[in-house]
Amino acid sequence: MAHQLSVGCVLKRDWPSFGLAVFLSLSWLLAIAGYLGVAVWDPQDEEGWVLAHFLGVSALAITALCGLVIVWRVYIIRSVFARGEVVRGQVLTVGQNSEDISHAVIAYQYQGREYLVRNVTEGAGDGLKLTPDDAVDIVIDTSKPSRAFIAKLFL
């Protein structure tokens, strides 16, 4: 299945990557607000500058950690869709977690082995209303068949 997903498409549908991107943005907003706050209100305040520098260094560290995770997840998802195989799966259950984020548990077979995958379906719109016993196309990573994604969710 040769599909080149855009980074924006992956970030829109992959909740962990999206959440980390939002957290990363908020950390930079906080760091910028710290620097601007000290520069505008009291440029002579030594403790204020220490706090602003701490916020700036923290934003850099958060960027390094979150950025690596985001890049890794986007790379994995894009490579699965670029080189993965499509198999038919069956929805076993649909539900919501404690934060009311919808998900589906899907069973599928690959090379004679049974696998289960849980995919978040929140934000997929009306085009992806899954119910138990629905048949769905799953794109699997052939090098790690336990890693799979609902094709319609990203395409």
JSON list of C-alpha atoms in Angstrom, two decimals:
[
{"chain": "A", "resi": 1, "resn": "MET", "atom": "CA", "xyz": [0.00, 0.00, 0.00]},
{"chain": "A", "resi": 2, "resn": "ALA", "atom": "CA", "xyz": [1.99, 2.98, -1.20]},
{"chain": "A", "resi": 3, "resn": "HIS", "atom": "CA", "xyz": [0.45, 6.05, 0.41]},
{"chain": "A", "resi": 4, "resn": "GLN", "atom": "CA", "xyz": [2.52, 9.05, 1.36]},
{"chain": "A", "resi": 5, "resn": "LEU", "atom": "CA", "xyz": [0.75, 10.64, 4.28]},
{"chain": "A", "resi": 6, "resn": "SER", "atom": "CA", "xyz": [1.50, 14.25, 5.04]},
{"chain": "A", "resi": 7, "resn": "VAL", "atom": "CA", "xyz": [2.88, 15.15, 8.45]},
{"chain": "A", "resi": 8, "resn": "GLY", "atom": "CA", "xyz": [-0.22, 17.29, 9.07]},
{"chain": "A", "resi": 9, "resn": "CYS", "atom": "CA", "xyz": [-2.50, 14.35, 8.34]},
{"chain": "A", "resi": 10, "resn": "VAL", "atom": "CA", "xyz": [-0.62, 12.17, 10.83]},
{"chain": "A", "resi": 11, "resn": "LEU", "atom": "CA", "xyz": [-0.62, 14.86, 13.52]},
{"chain": "A", "resi": 12, "resn": "LYS", "atom": "CA", "xyz": [-4.34, 15.42, 13.00]},
{"chain": "A", "resi": 13, "resn": "ARG", "atom": "CA", "xyz": [-5.19, 11.74, 13.56]},
{"chain": "A", "resi": 14, "resn": "ASP", "atom": "CA", "xyz": [-2.46, 10.52, 15.95]},
{"chain": "A", "resi": 15, "resn": "TRP", "atom": "CA", "xyz": [-3.51, 11.72, 19.38]},
{"chain": "A", "resi": 16, "resn": "PRO", "atom": "CA", "xyz": [-0.19, 11.19, 21.22]},
{"chain": "A", "resi": 17, "resn": "SER", "atom": "CA", "xyz": [1.70, 13.21, 18.58]},
{"chain": "A", "resi": 18, "resn": "PHE", "atom": "CA", "xyz": [-0.94, 15.91, 18.55]},
{"chain": "A", "resi": 19, "resn": "GLY", "atom": "CA", "xyz": [-0.97, 16.13, 22.36]},
{"chain": "A", "resi": 20, "resn": "LEU", "atom": "CA", "xyz": [2.82, 16.40, 22.51]},
{"chain": "A", "resi": 21, "resn": "ALA", "atom": "CA", "xyz": [2.78, 19.10, 19.82]},
{"chain": "A", "resi": 22, "resn": "VAL", "atom": "CA", "xyz": [0.26, 21.12, 21.86]},
{"chain": "A", "resi": 23, "resn": "PHE", "atom": "CA", "xyz": [2.34, 20.65, 25.03]},
{"chain": "A", "resi": 24, "resn": "LEU", "atom": "CA", "xyz": [5.45, 21.73, 23.14]},
{"chain": "A", "resi": 25, "resn": "SER", "atom": "CA", "xyz": [3.71, 24.86, 21.86]},
{"chain": "A", "resi": 26, "resn": "LEU", "atom": "CA", "xyz": [2.46, 25.76, 25.33]},
{"chain": "A", "resi": 27, "resn": "SER", "atom": "CA", "xyz": [5.95, 25.38, 26.82]},
{"chain": "A", "resi": 28, "resn": "TRP", "atom": "CA", "xyz": [7.32, 27.84, 24.25]},
{"chain": "A", "resi": 29, "resn": "LEU", "atom": "CA", "xyz": [4.49, 30.27, 24.90]},
{"chain": "A", "resi": 30, "resn": "LEU", "atom": "CA", "xyz": [5.29, 30.13, 28.60]},
{"chain": "A", "resi": 31, "resn": "ALA", "atom": "CA", "xyz": [9.01, 30.69, 27.95]},
{"chain": "A", "resi": 32, "resn": "ILE", "atom": "CA", "xyz": [8.32, 33.65, 25.65]},
{"chain": "A", "resi": 33, "resn": "ALA", "atom": "CA", "xyz": [5.87, 35.12, 28.16]},
{"chain": "A", "resi": 34, "resn": "GLY", "atom": "CA", "xyz": [8.54, 34.80, 30.87]},
{"chain": "A", "resi": 35, "resn": "TYR", "atom": "CA", "xyz": [11.13, 36.67, 28.82]},
{"chain": "A", "resi": 36, "resn": "LEU", "atom": "CA", "xyz": [8.67, 39.35, 27.74]},
{"chain": "A", "resi": 37, "resn": "GLY", "atom": "CA", "xyz": [7.34, 39.73, 31.27]},
{"chain": "A", "resi": 38, "resn": "VAL", "atom": "CA", "xyz": [10.76, 40.40, 32.71]},
{"chain": "A", "resi": 39, "resn": "ALA", "atom": "CA", "xyz": [11.85, 42.63, 29.83]},
{"chain": "A", "resi": 40, "resn": "VAL", "atom": "CA", "xyz": [8.72, 44.79, 29.99]},
{"chain": "A", "resi": 41, "resn": "TRP", "atom": "CA", "xyz": [7.94, 45.02, 33.72]},
{"chain": "A", "resi": 42, "resn": "ASP", "atom": "CA", "xyz": [11.30, 45.03, 35.44]},
{"chain": "A", "resi": 43, "resn": "PRO", "atom": "CA", "xyz": [14.43, 44.55, 33.31]},
{"chain": "A", "resi": 44, "resn": "GLN", "atom": "CA", "xyz": [16.64, 45.01, 36.39]},
{"chain": "A", "resi": 45, "resn": "ASP", "atom": "CA", "xyz": [15.06, 42.10, 38.33]},
{"chain": "A", "resi": 46, "resn": "GLU", "atom": "CA", "xyz": [17.79, 39.43, 38.69]},
{"chain": "A", "resi": 47, "resn": "GLU", "atom": "CA", "xyz": [15.39, 36.76, 39.97]},
{"chain": "A", "resi": 48, "resn": "GLY", "atom": "CA", "xyz": [13.02, 37.45, 37.10]},
{"chain": "A", "resi": 49, "resn": "TRP", "atom": "CA", "xyz": [15.81, 36.86, 34.58]},
{"chain": "A", "resi": 50, "resn": "VAL", "atom": "CA", "xyz": [16.80, 33.62, 36.33]},
{"chain": "A", "resi": 51, "resn": "LEU", "atom": "CA", "xyz": [13.20, 32.43, 36.05]},
{"chain": "A", "resi": 52, "resn": "ALA", "atom": "CA", "xyz": [13.02, 33.51, 32.40]},
{"chain": "A", "resi": 53, "resn": "HIS", "atom": "CA", "xyz": [16.25, 31.63, 31.61]},
{"chain": "A", "resi": 54, "resn": "PHE", "atom": "CA", "xyz": [14.94, 28.58, 33.45]},
{"chain": "A", "resi": 55, "resn": "LEU", "atom": "CA", "xyz": [11.74, 28.67, 31.37]},
{"chain": "A", "resi": 56, "resn": "GLY", "atom": "CA", "xyz": [13.78, 29.03, 28.19]},
{"chain": "A", "resi": 57, "resn": "VAL", "atom": "CA", "xyz": [16.07, 26.09, 29.02]},
{"chain": "A", "resi": 58, "resn": "SER", "atom": "CA", "xyz": [13.03, 24.03, 30.03]},
{"chain": "A", "resi": 59, "resn": "ALA", "atom": "CA", "xyz": [11.38, 24.79, 26.67]},
{"chain": "A", "resi": 60, "resn": "LEU", "atom": "CA", "xyz": [14.55, 23.63, 24.90]},
{"chain": "A", "resi": 61, "resn": "ALA", "atom": "CA", "xyz": [14.61, 20.38, 26.89]},
{"chain": "A", "resi": 62, "resn": "ILE", "atom": "CA", "xyz": [10.90, 19.78, 26.24]},
{"chain": "A", "resi": 63, "resn": "THR", "atom": "CA", "xyz": [11.49, 20.46, 22.55]},
{"chain": "A", "resi": 64, "resn": "ALA", "atom": "CA", "xyz": [14.27, 17.88, 22.45]},
{"chain": "A", "resi": 65, "resn": "LEU", "atom": "CA", "xyz": [12.24, 15.18, 24.22]},
{"chain": "A", "resi": 66, "resn": "CYS", "atom": "CA", "xyz": [8.80, 15.80, 22.73]},
{"chain": "A", "resi": 67, "resn": "GLY", "atom": "CA", "xyz": [10.23, 16.57, 19.32]},
{"chain": "A", "resi": 68, "resn": "LEU", "atom": "CA", "xyz": [12.00, 13.21, 19.18]},
{"chain": "A", "resi": 69, "resn": "VAL", "atom": "CA", "xyz": [8.85, 11.33, 20.16]},
{"chain": "A", "resi": 70, "resn": "ILE", "atom": "CA", "xyz": [6.73, 13.23, 17.64]},
{"chain": "A", "resi": 71, "resn": "VAL", "atom": "CA", "xyz": [9.23, 12.65, 14.83]},
{"chain": "A", "resi": 72, "resn": "TRP", "atom": "CA", "xyz": [9.50, 8.94, 15.74]},
{"chain": "A", "resi": 73, "resn": "ARG", "atom": "CA", "xyz": [5.71, 8.43, 15.78]},
{"chain": "A", "resi": 74, "resn": "VAL", "atom": "CA", "xyz": [5.15, 10.33, 12.52]},
{"chain": "A", "resi": 75, "resn": "TYR", "atom": "CA", "xyz": [7.98, 8.35, 10.89]},
{"chain": "A", "resi": 76, "resn": "ILE", "atom": "CA", "xyz": [6.50, 5.01, 12.04]},
{"chain": "A", "resi": 77, "resn": "ILE", "atom": "CA", "xyz": [2.98, 5.81, 10.84]},
{"chain": "A", "resi": 78, "resn": "ARG", "atom": "CA", "xyz": [4.16, 7.20, 7.50]},
{"chain": "A", "resi": 79, "resn": "SER", "atom": "CA", "xyz": [6.42, 4.20, 6.87]},
{"chain": "A", "resi": 80, "resn": "VAL", "atom": "CA", "xyz": [3.63, 1.73, 7.70]},
{"chain": "A", "resi": 81, "resn": "PHE", "atom": "CA", "xyz": [1.35, 3.42, 5.17]},
{"chain": "A", "resi": 82, "resn": "ALA", "atom": "CA", "xyz": [4.14, 3.63, 2.59]},
{"chain": "A", "resi": 83, "resn": "ARG", "atom": "CA", "xyz": [5.26, -0.01, 2.85]},
{"chain": "A", "resi": 84, "resn": "GLY", "atom": "CA", "xyz": [2.59, -1.80, 4.88]},
{"chain": "A", "resi": 85, "resn": "GLU", "atom": "CA", "xyz": [0.14, -4.46, 3.85]},
{"chain": "A", "resi": 86, "resn": "VAL", "atom": "CA", "xyz": [-3.64, -4.17, 3.96]},
{"chain": "A", "resi": 87, "resn": "VAL", "atom": "CA", "xyz": [-5.58, -6.92, 5.72]},
{"chain": "A", "resi": 88, "resn": "ARG", "atom": "CA", "xyz": [-9.22, -7.23, 6.73]},
{"chain": "A", "resi": 89, "resn": "GLY", "atom": "CA", "xyz": [-10.03, -6.91, 10.39]},
{"chain": "A", "resi": 90, "resn": "GLN", "atom": "CA", "xyz": [-13.15, -7.22, 12.48]},
{"chain": "A", "resi": 91, "resn": "VAL", "atom": "CA", "xyz": [-14.19, -4.69, 15.10]},
{"chain": "A", "resi": 92, "resn": "LEU", "atom": "CA", "xyz": [-14.60, -6.48, 18.42]},
{"chain": "A", "resi": 93, "resn": "THR", "atom": "CA", "xyz": [-15.53, -3.56, 20.64]},
{"chain": "A", "resi": 94, "resn": "VAL", "atom": "CA", "xyz": [-15.91, 0.19, 20.51]},
{"chain": "A", "resi": 95, "resn": "GLY", "atom": "CA", "xyz": [-15.80, 2.38, 23.56]},
{"chain": "A", "resi": 96, "resn": "GLN", "atom": "CA", "xyz": [-14.46, 5.44, 25.28]},
{"chain": "A", "resi": 97, "resn": "ASN", "atom": "CA", "xyz": [-11.73, 5.88, 27.82]},
{"chain": "A", "resi": 98, "resn": "SER", "atom": "CA", "xyz": [-12.02, 7.92, 31.02]},
{"chain": "A", "resi": 99, "resn": "GLU", "atom": "CA", "xyz": [-11.50, 11.14, 29.04]},
{"chain": "A", "resi": 100, "resn": "ASP", "atom": "CA", "xyz": [-14.33, 10.32, 26.59]},
{"chain": "A", "resi": 101, "resn": "ILE", "atom": "CA", "xyz": [-11.94, 9.60, 23.71]},
{"chain": "A", "resi": 102, "resn": "SER", "atom": "CA", "xyz": [-13.42, 6.97, 21.37]},
{"chain": "A", "resi": 103, "resn": "HIS", "atom": "CA", "xyz": [-11.48, 3.86, 20.44]},
{"chain": "A", "resi": 104, "resn": "ALA", "atom": "CA", "xyz": [-12.00, 0.55, 18.70]},
{"chain": "A", "resi": 105, "resn": "VAL", "atom": "CA", "xyz": [-10.46, -2.85, 19.35]},
{"chain": "A", "resi": 106, "resn": "ILE", "atom": "CA", "xyz": [-9.96, -4.78, 16.12]},
{"chain": "A", "resi": 107, "resn": "ALA", "atom": "CA", "xyz": [-8.94, -8.40, 15.55]},
{"chain": "A", "resi": 108, "resn": "TYR", "atom": "CA", "xyz": [-7.08, -9.46, 12.42]},
{"chain": "A", "resi": 109, "resn": "GLN", "atom": "CA", "xyz": [-4.96, -12.30, 11.09]},
{"chain": "A", "resi": 110, "resn": "TYR", "atom": "CA", "xyz": [-1.58, -12.04, 9.43]},
{"chain": "A", "resi": 111, "resn": "GLN", "atom": "CA", "xyz": [0.49, -15.02, 8.34]},
{"chain": "A", "resi": 112, "resn": "GLY", "atom": "CA", "xyz": [-1.74, -17.40, 10.28]},
{"chain": "A", "resi": 113, "resn": "ARG", "atom": "CA", "xyz": [-1.46, -15.53, 13.58]},
{"chain": "A", "resi": 114, "resn": "GLU", "atom": "CA", "xyz": [-4.20, -13.61, 15.42]},
{"chain": "A", "resi": 115, "resn": "TYR", "atom": "CA", "xyz": [-3.58, -10.01, 16.48]},
{"chain": "A", "resi": 116, "resn": "LEU", "atom": "CA", "xyz": [-5.54, -7.35, 18.35]},
{"chain": "A", "resi": 117, "resn": "VAL", "atom": "CA", "xyz": [-5.05, -3.64, 17.86]},
{"chain": "A", "resi": 118, "resn": "ARG", "atom": "CA", "xyz": [-6.63, -0.71, 19.64]},
{"chain": "A", "resi": 119, "resn": "ASN", "atom": "CA", "xyz": [-6.94, 2.49, 17.62]},
{"chain": "A", "resi": 120, "resn": "VAL", "atom": "CA", "xyz": [-8.26, 5.84, 18.75]},
{"chain": "A", "resi": 121, "resn": "THR", "atom": "CA", "xyz": [-11.13, 6.84, 16.47]},
{"chain": "A", "resi": 122, "resn": "GLU", "atom": "CA", "xyz": [-11.86, 10.22, 18.04]},
{"chain": "A", "resi": 123, "resn": "GLY", "atom": "CA", "xyz": [-12.01, 13.05, 15.55]},
{"chain": "A", "resi": 124, "resn": "ALA", "atom": "CA", "xyz": [-12.48, 10.76, 12.57]},
{"chain": "A", "resi": 125, "resn": "GLY", "atom": "CA", "xyz": [-15.76, 12.45, 11.71]},
{"chain": "A", "resi": 126, "resn": "ASP", "atom": "CA", "xyz": [-18.94, 10.82, 10.53]},
{"chain": "A", "resi": 127, "resn": "GLY", "atom": "CA", "xyz": [-17.13, 8.81, 7.88]},
{"chain": "A", "resi": 128, "resn": "LEU", "atom": "CA", "xyz": [-15.84, 6.34, 10.46]},
{"chain": "A", "resi": 129, "resn": "LYS", "atom": "CA", "xyz": [-18.67, 5.21, 12.72]},
{"chain": "A", "resi": 130, "resn": "LEU", "atom": "CA", "xyz": [-17.60, 1.74, 13.82]},
{"chain": "A", "resi": 131, "resn": "THR", "atom": "CA", "xyz": [-19.81, -0.81, 15.49]},
{"chain": "A", "resi": 132, "resn": "PRO", "atom": "CA", "xyz": [-18.94, -4.29, 16.74]},
{"chain": "A", "resi": 133, "resn": "ASP", "atom": "CA", "xyz": [-18.66, -6.89, 13.97]},
{"chain": "A", "resi": 134, "resn": "ASP", "atom": "CA", "xyz": [-17.87, -4.27, 11.29]},
{"chain": "A", "resi": 135, "resn": "ALA", "atom": "CA", "xyz": [-15.20, -5.30, 8.79]},
{"chain": "A", "resi": 136, "resn": "VAL", "atom": "CA", "xyz": [-12.42, -2.72, 8.33]},
{"chain": "A", "resi": 137, "resn": "ASP", "atom": "CA", "xyz": [-9.21, -2.48, 6.35]},
{"chain": "A", "resi": 138, "resn": "ILE", "atom": "CA", "xyz": [-6.13, -2.45, 8.54]},
{"chain": "A", "resi": 139, "resn": "VAL", "atom": "CA", "xyz": [-2.66, -1.37, 7.35]},
{"chain": "A", "resi": 140, "resn": "ILE", "atom": "CA", "xyz": [-0.06, -3.44, 9.15]},
{"chain": "A", "resi": 141, "resn": "ASP", "atom": "CA", "xyz": [3.68, -3.10, 9.55]},
{"chain": "A", "resi": 142, "resn": "THR", "atom": "CA", "xyz": [5.03, -6.28, 7.93]},
{"chain": "A", "resi": 143, "resn": "SER", "atom": "CA", "xyz": [8.17, -6.17, 10.08]},
{"chain": "A", "resi": 144, "resn": "LYS", "atom": "CA", "xyz": [6.08, -5.88, 13.26]},
{"chain": "A", "resi": 145, "resn": "PRO", "atom": "CA", "xyz": [2.57, -7.20, 12.52]},
{"chain": "A", "resi": 146, "resn": "SER", "atom": "CA", "xyz": [1.25, -6.18, 15.95]},
{"chain": "A", "resi": 147, "resn": "ARG", "atom": "CA", "xyz": [1.56, -2.55, 14.80]},
{"chain": "A", "resi": 148, "resn": "ALA", "atom": "CA", "xyz": [-1.48, -1.66, 12.72]},
{"chain": "A", "resi": 149, "resn": "PHE", "atom": "CA", "xyz": [-3.68, 1.30, 11.88]},
{"chain": "A", "resi": 150, "resn": "ILE", "atom": "CA", "xyz": [-7.22, 1.65, 10.53]},
{"chain": "A", "resi": 151, "resn": "ALA", "atom": "CA", "xyz": [-6.70, 2.61, 6.89]},
{"chain": "A", "resi": 152, "resn": "LYS", "atom": "CA", "xyz": [-9.81, 4.80, 6.63]},
{"chain": "A", "resi": 153, "resn": "LEU", "atom": "CA", "xyz": [-8.73, 6.80, 9.67]},
{"chain": "A", "resi": 154, "resn": "PHE", "atom": "CA", "xyz": [-5.69, 8.28, 7.90]},
{"chain": "A", "resi": 155, "resn": "LEU", "atom": "CA", "xyz": [-6.74, 8.14, 4.23]}
]
